[in-house]
Short mmCIF file of the C-alpha atoms (twelve columns), coordinates in Angstrom:
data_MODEL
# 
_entry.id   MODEL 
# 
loop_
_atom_site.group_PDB 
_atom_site.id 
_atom_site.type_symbol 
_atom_site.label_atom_id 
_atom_site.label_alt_id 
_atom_site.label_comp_id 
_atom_site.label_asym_id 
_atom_site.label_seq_id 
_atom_site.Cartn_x 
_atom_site.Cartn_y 
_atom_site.Cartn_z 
_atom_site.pdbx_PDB_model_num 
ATOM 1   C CA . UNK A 1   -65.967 92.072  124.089 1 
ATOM 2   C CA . UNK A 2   -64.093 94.761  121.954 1 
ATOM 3   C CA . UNK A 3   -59.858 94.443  122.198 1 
ATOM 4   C CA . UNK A 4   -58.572 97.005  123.781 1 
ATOM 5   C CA . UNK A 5   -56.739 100.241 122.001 1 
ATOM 6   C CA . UNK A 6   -53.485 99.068  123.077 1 
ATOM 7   C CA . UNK A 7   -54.155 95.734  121.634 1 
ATOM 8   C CA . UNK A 8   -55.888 96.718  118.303 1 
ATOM 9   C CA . UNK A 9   -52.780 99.072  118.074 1 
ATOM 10  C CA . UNK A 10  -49.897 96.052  118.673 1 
ATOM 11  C CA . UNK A 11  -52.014 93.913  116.548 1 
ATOM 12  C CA . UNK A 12  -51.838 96.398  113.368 1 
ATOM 13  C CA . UNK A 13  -48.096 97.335  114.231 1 
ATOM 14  C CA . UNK A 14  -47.422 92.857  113.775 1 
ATOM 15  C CA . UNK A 15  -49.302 93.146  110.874 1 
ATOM 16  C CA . UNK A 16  -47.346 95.828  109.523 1 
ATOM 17  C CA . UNK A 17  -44.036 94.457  110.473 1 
ATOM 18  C CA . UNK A 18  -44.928 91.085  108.900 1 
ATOM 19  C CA . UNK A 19  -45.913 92.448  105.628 1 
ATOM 20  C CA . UNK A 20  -42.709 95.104  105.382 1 
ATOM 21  C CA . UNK A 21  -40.985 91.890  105.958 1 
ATOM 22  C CA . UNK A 22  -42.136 89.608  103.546 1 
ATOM 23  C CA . UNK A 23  -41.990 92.653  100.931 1 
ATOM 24  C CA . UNK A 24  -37.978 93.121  101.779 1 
ATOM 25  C CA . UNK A 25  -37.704 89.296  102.163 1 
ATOM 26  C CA . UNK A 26  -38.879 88.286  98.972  1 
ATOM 27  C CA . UNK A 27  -36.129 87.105  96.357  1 
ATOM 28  C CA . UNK A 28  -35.101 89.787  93.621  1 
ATOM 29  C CA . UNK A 29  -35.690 88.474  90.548  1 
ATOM 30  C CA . UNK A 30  -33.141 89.190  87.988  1 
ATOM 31  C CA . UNK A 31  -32.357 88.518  84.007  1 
ATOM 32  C CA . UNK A 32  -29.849 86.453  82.227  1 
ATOM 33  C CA . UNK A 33  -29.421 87.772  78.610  1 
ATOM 34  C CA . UNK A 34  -27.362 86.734  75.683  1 
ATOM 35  C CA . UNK A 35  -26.559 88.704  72.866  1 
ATOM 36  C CA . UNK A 36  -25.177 86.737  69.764  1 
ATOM 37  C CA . UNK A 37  -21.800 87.764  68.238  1 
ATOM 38  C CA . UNK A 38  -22.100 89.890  64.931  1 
ATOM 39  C CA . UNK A 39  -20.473 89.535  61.483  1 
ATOM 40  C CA . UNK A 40  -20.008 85.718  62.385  1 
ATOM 41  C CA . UNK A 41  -18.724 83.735  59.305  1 
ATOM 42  C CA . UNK A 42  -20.240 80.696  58.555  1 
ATOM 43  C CA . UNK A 43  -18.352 77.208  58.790  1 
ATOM 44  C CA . UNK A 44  -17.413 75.552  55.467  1 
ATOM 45  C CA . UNK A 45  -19.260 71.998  55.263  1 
ATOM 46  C CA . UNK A 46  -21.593 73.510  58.700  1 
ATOM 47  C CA . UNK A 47  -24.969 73.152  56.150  1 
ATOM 48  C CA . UNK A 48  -24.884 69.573  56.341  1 
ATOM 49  C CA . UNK A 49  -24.850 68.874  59.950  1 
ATOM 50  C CA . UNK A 50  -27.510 68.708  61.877  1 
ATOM 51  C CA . UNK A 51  -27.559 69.505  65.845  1 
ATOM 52  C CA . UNK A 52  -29.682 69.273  68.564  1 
ATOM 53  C CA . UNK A 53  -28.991 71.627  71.491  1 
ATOM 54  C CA . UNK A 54  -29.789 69.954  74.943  1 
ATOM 55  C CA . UNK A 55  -29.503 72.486  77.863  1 
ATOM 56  C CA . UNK A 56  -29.144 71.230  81.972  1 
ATOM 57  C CA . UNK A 57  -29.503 73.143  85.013  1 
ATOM 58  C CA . UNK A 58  -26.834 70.690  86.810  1 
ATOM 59  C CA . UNK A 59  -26.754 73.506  89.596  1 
ATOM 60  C CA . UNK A 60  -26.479 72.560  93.351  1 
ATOM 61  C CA . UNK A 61  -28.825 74.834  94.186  1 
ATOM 62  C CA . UNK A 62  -31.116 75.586  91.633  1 
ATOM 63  C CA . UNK A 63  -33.409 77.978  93.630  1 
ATOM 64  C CA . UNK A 64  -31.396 80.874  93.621  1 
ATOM 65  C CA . UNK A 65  -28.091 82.370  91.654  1 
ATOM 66  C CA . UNK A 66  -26.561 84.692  95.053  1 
ATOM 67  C CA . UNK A 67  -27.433 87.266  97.544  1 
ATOM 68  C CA . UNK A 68  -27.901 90.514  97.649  1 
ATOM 69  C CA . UNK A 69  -27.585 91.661  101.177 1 
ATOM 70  C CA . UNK A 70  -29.906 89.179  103.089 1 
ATOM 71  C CA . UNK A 71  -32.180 88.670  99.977  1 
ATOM 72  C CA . UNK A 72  -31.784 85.959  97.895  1 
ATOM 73  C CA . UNK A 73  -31.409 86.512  93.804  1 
ATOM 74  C CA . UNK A 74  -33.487 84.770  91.381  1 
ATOM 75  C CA . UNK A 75  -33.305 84.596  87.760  1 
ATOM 76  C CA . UNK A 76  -36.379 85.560  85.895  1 
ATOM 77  C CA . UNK A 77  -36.029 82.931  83.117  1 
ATOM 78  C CA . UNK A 78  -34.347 79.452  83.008  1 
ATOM 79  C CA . UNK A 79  -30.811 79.058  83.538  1 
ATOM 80  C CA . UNK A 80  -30.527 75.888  80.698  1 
ATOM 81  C CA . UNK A 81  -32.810 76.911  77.970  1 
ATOM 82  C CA . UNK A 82  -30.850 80.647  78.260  1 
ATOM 83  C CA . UNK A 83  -27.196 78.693  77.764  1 
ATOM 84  C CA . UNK A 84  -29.107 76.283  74.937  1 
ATOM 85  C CA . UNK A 85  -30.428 78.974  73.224  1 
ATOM 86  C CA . UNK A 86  -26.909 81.084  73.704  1 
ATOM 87  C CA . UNK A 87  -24.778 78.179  72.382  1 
ATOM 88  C CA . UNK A 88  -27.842 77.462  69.379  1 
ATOM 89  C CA . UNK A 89  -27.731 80.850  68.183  1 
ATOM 90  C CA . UNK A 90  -24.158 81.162  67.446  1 
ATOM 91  C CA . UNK A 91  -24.592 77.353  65.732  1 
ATOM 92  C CA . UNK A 92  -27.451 78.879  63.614  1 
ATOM 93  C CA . UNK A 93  -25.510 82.013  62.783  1 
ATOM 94  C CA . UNK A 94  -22.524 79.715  61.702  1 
ATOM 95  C CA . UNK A 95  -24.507 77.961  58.698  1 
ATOM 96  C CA . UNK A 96  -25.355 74.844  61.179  1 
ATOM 97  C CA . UNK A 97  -29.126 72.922  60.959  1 
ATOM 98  C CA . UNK A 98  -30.824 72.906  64.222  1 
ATOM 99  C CA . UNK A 99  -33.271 69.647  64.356  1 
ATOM 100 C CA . UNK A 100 -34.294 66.973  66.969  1 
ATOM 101 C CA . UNK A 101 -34.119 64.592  64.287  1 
ATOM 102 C CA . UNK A 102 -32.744 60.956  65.210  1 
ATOM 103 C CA . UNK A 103 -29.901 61.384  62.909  1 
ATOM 104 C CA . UNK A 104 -28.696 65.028  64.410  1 
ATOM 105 C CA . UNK A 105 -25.815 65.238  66.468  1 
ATOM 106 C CA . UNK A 106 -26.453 66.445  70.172  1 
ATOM 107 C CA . UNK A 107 -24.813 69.124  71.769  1 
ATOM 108 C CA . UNK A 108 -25.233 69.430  75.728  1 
ATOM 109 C CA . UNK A 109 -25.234 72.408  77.472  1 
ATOM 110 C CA . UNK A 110 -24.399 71.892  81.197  1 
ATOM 111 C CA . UNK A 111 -24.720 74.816  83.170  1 
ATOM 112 C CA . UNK A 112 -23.015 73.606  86.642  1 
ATOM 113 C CA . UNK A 113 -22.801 76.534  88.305  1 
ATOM 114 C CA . UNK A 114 -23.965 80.039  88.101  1 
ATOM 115 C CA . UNK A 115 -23.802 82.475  91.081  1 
ATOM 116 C CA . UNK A 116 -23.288 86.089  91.594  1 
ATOM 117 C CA . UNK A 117 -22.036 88.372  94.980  1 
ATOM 118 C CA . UNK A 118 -22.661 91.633  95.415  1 
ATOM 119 C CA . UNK A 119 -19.640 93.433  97.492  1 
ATOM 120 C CA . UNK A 120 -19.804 96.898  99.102  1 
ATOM 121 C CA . UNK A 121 -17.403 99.467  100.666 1 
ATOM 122 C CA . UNK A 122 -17.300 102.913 101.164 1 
ATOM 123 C CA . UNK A 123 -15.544 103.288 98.503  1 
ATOM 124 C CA . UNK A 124 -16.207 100.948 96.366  1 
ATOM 125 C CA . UNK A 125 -19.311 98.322  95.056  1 
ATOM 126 C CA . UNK A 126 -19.363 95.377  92.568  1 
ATOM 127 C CA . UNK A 127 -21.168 92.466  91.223  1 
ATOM 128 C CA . UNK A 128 -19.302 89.083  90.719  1 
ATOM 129 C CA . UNK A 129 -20.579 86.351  88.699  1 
ATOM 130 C CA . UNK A 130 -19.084 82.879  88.340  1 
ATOM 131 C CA . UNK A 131 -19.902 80.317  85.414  1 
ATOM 132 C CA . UNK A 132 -18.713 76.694  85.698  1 
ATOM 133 C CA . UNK A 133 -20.230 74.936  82.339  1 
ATOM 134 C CA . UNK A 134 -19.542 71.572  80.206  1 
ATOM 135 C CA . UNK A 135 -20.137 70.919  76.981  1 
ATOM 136 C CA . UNK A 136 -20.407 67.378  74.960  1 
ATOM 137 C CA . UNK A 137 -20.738 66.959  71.814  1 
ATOM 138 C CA . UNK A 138 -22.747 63.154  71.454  1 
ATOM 139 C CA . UNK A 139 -22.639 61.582  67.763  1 
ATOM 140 C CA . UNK A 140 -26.024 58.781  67.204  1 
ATOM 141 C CA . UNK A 141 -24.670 55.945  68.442  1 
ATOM 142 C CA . UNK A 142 -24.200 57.598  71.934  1 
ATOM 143 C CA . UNK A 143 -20.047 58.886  70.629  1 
ATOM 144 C CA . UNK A 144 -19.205 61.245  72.573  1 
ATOM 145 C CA . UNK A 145 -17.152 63.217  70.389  1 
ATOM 146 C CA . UNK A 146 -16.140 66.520  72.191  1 
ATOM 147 C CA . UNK A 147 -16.222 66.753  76.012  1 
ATOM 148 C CA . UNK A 148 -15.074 70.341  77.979  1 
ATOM 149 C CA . UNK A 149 -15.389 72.324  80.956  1 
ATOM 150 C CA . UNK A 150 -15.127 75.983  81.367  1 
ATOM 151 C CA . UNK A 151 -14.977 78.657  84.069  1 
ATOM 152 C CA . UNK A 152 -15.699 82.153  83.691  1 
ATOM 153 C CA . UNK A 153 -15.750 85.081  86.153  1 
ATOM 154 C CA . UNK A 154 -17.379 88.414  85.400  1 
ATOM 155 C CA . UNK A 155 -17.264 91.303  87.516  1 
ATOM 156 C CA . UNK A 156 -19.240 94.797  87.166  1 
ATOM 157 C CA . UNK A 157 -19.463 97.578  89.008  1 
ATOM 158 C CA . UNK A 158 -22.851 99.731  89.556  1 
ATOM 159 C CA . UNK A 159 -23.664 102.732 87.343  1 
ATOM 160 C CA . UNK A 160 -24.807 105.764 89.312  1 
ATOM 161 C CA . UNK A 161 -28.361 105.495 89.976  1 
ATOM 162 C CA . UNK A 162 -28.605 102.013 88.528  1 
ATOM 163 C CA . UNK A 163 -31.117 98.989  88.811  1 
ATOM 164 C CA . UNK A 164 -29.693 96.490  91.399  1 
ATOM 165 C CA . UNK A 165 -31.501 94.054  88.686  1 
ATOM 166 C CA . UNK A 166 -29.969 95.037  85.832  1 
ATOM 167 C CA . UNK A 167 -26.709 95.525  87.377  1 
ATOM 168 C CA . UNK A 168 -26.675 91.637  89.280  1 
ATOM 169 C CA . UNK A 169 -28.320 90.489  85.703  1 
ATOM 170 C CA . UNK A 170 -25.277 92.143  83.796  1 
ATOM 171 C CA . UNK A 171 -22.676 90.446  85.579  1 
ATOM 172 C CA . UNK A 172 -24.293 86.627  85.110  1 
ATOM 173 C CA . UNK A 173 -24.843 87.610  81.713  1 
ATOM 174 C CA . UNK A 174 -21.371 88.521  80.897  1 
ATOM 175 C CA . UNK A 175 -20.001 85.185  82.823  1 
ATOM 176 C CA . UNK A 176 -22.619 83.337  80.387  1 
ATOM 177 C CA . UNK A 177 -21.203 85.300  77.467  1 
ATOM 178 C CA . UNK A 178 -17.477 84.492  78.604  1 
ATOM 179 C CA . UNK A 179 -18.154 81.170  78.642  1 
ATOM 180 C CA . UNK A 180 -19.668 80.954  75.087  1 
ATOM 181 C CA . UNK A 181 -17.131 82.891  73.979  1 
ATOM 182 C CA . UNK A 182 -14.527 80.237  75.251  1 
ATOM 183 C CA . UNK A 183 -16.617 77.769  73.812  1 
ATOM 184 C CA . UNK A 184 -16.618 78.596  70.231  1 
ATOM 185 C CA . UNK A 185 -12.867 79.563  70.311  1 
ATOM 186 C CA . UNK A 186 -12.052 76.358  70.779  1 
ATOM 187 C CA . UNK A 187 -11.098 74.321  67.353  1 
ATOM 188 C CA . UNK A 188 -11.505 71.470  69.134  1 
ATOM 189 C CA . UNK A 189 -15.373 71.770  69.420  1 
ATOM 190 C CA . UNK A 190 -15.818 73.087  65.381  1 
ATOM 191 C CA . UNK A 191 -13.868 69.880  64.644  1 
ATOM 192 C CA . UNK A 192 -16.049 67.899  66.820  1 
ATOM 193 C CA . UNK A 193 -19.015 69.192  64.807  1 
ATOM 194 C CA . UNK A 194 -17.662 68.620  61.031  1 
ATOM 195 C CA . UNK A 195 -16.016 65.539  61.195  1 
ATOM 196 C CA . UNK A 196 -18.489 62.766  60.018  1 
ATOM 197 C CA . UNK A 197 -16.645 60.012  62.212  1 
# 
């Protein structure tokens, strides 16, 4: 026995519903980019140490980094290899040796939090990222040599006709570079790296 119209009809309006739904449901998947700093000197003595960069996704919540609206955010690469490979470049552009070697110094990368909000008015719109990170610096011999937290807040605002993306990506980006930033300025960490004991 053939369905009726009026069924055929409700059955292809569910179907419809369920598929716009899952299609506005479905997380937005954003990127987290790092561009190194330019006309970086390189660190006397820097050419004999060796490092190993460790990076951790110590997140809460490592499924998502916010919401926009009722859809969850996503990044669309790894939150601790992108803070390794920040933190490495900026090592490599400052005369260090990056190895795994069992004689190299390890630097962890902890990224502990990393989360962005999207706020909207009528007059007014903006993304909001906040980075919580620690860093230790571990001699062989399990030393731990350097150990420091930082927090970083980035906020952005929307460019006419811009990418929701780009512009949620922009803001964890910046918190990301912040945080490196904060990273590097501190003596206390170079130190950690040159001193042989």
């Amino acid at each position: 026995m053939m369905p009726s119209y009026s069924a055929r009809i409700a059955a292809l309006l569910l179907l419809m519903i369920t598929a716009v739904g899952g299609c506005v449901m479905s997380p937005l998947s954003v990127p987290i980019t790092y561009q190194p700093a330019s006309n970086v000197s390189p660190v006397p003595g820097a050419s004999s140490v060796h490092l190993h960069v460790v990076g951790e996704d110590q997140r809460a919540n490592t499924a998502t980094v916010g919401q926009y609206d009722q859809q969850n955010v996503v990044t669309s690469n790894n939150v601790g290899d992108t803070a390794r490979d920040a933190v490495q470049s900026e090592l490599r552009a400052r005369g260090f040796v990056i190895d795994n070697g069992s004689a190299s110094t390890e630097v962890h990368v902890q990224v502990e939090k990393l989360n962005g909000d999207f706020f909207s008015s009528l007059f007014y719109s903006s993304y909001t990222a906040e980075l919580s990170m620690h860093v230790e610096v571990e001699r062989p011999g399990k030393v731990i040599a350097y150990s420091q937290s930082f927090d970083e807040t980035e906020t952005t605002h929307p460019a006419v006709f811009g990418s929701v993306s780009k512009d949620f990506g922009d803001a964890l980006s910046g918190a990301l570079a912040k945080g490196v930033a904060k990273l590097f300025d501190d003596p206390a960490f170079m130190n950690a790296l040159i001193a042989k004991s």
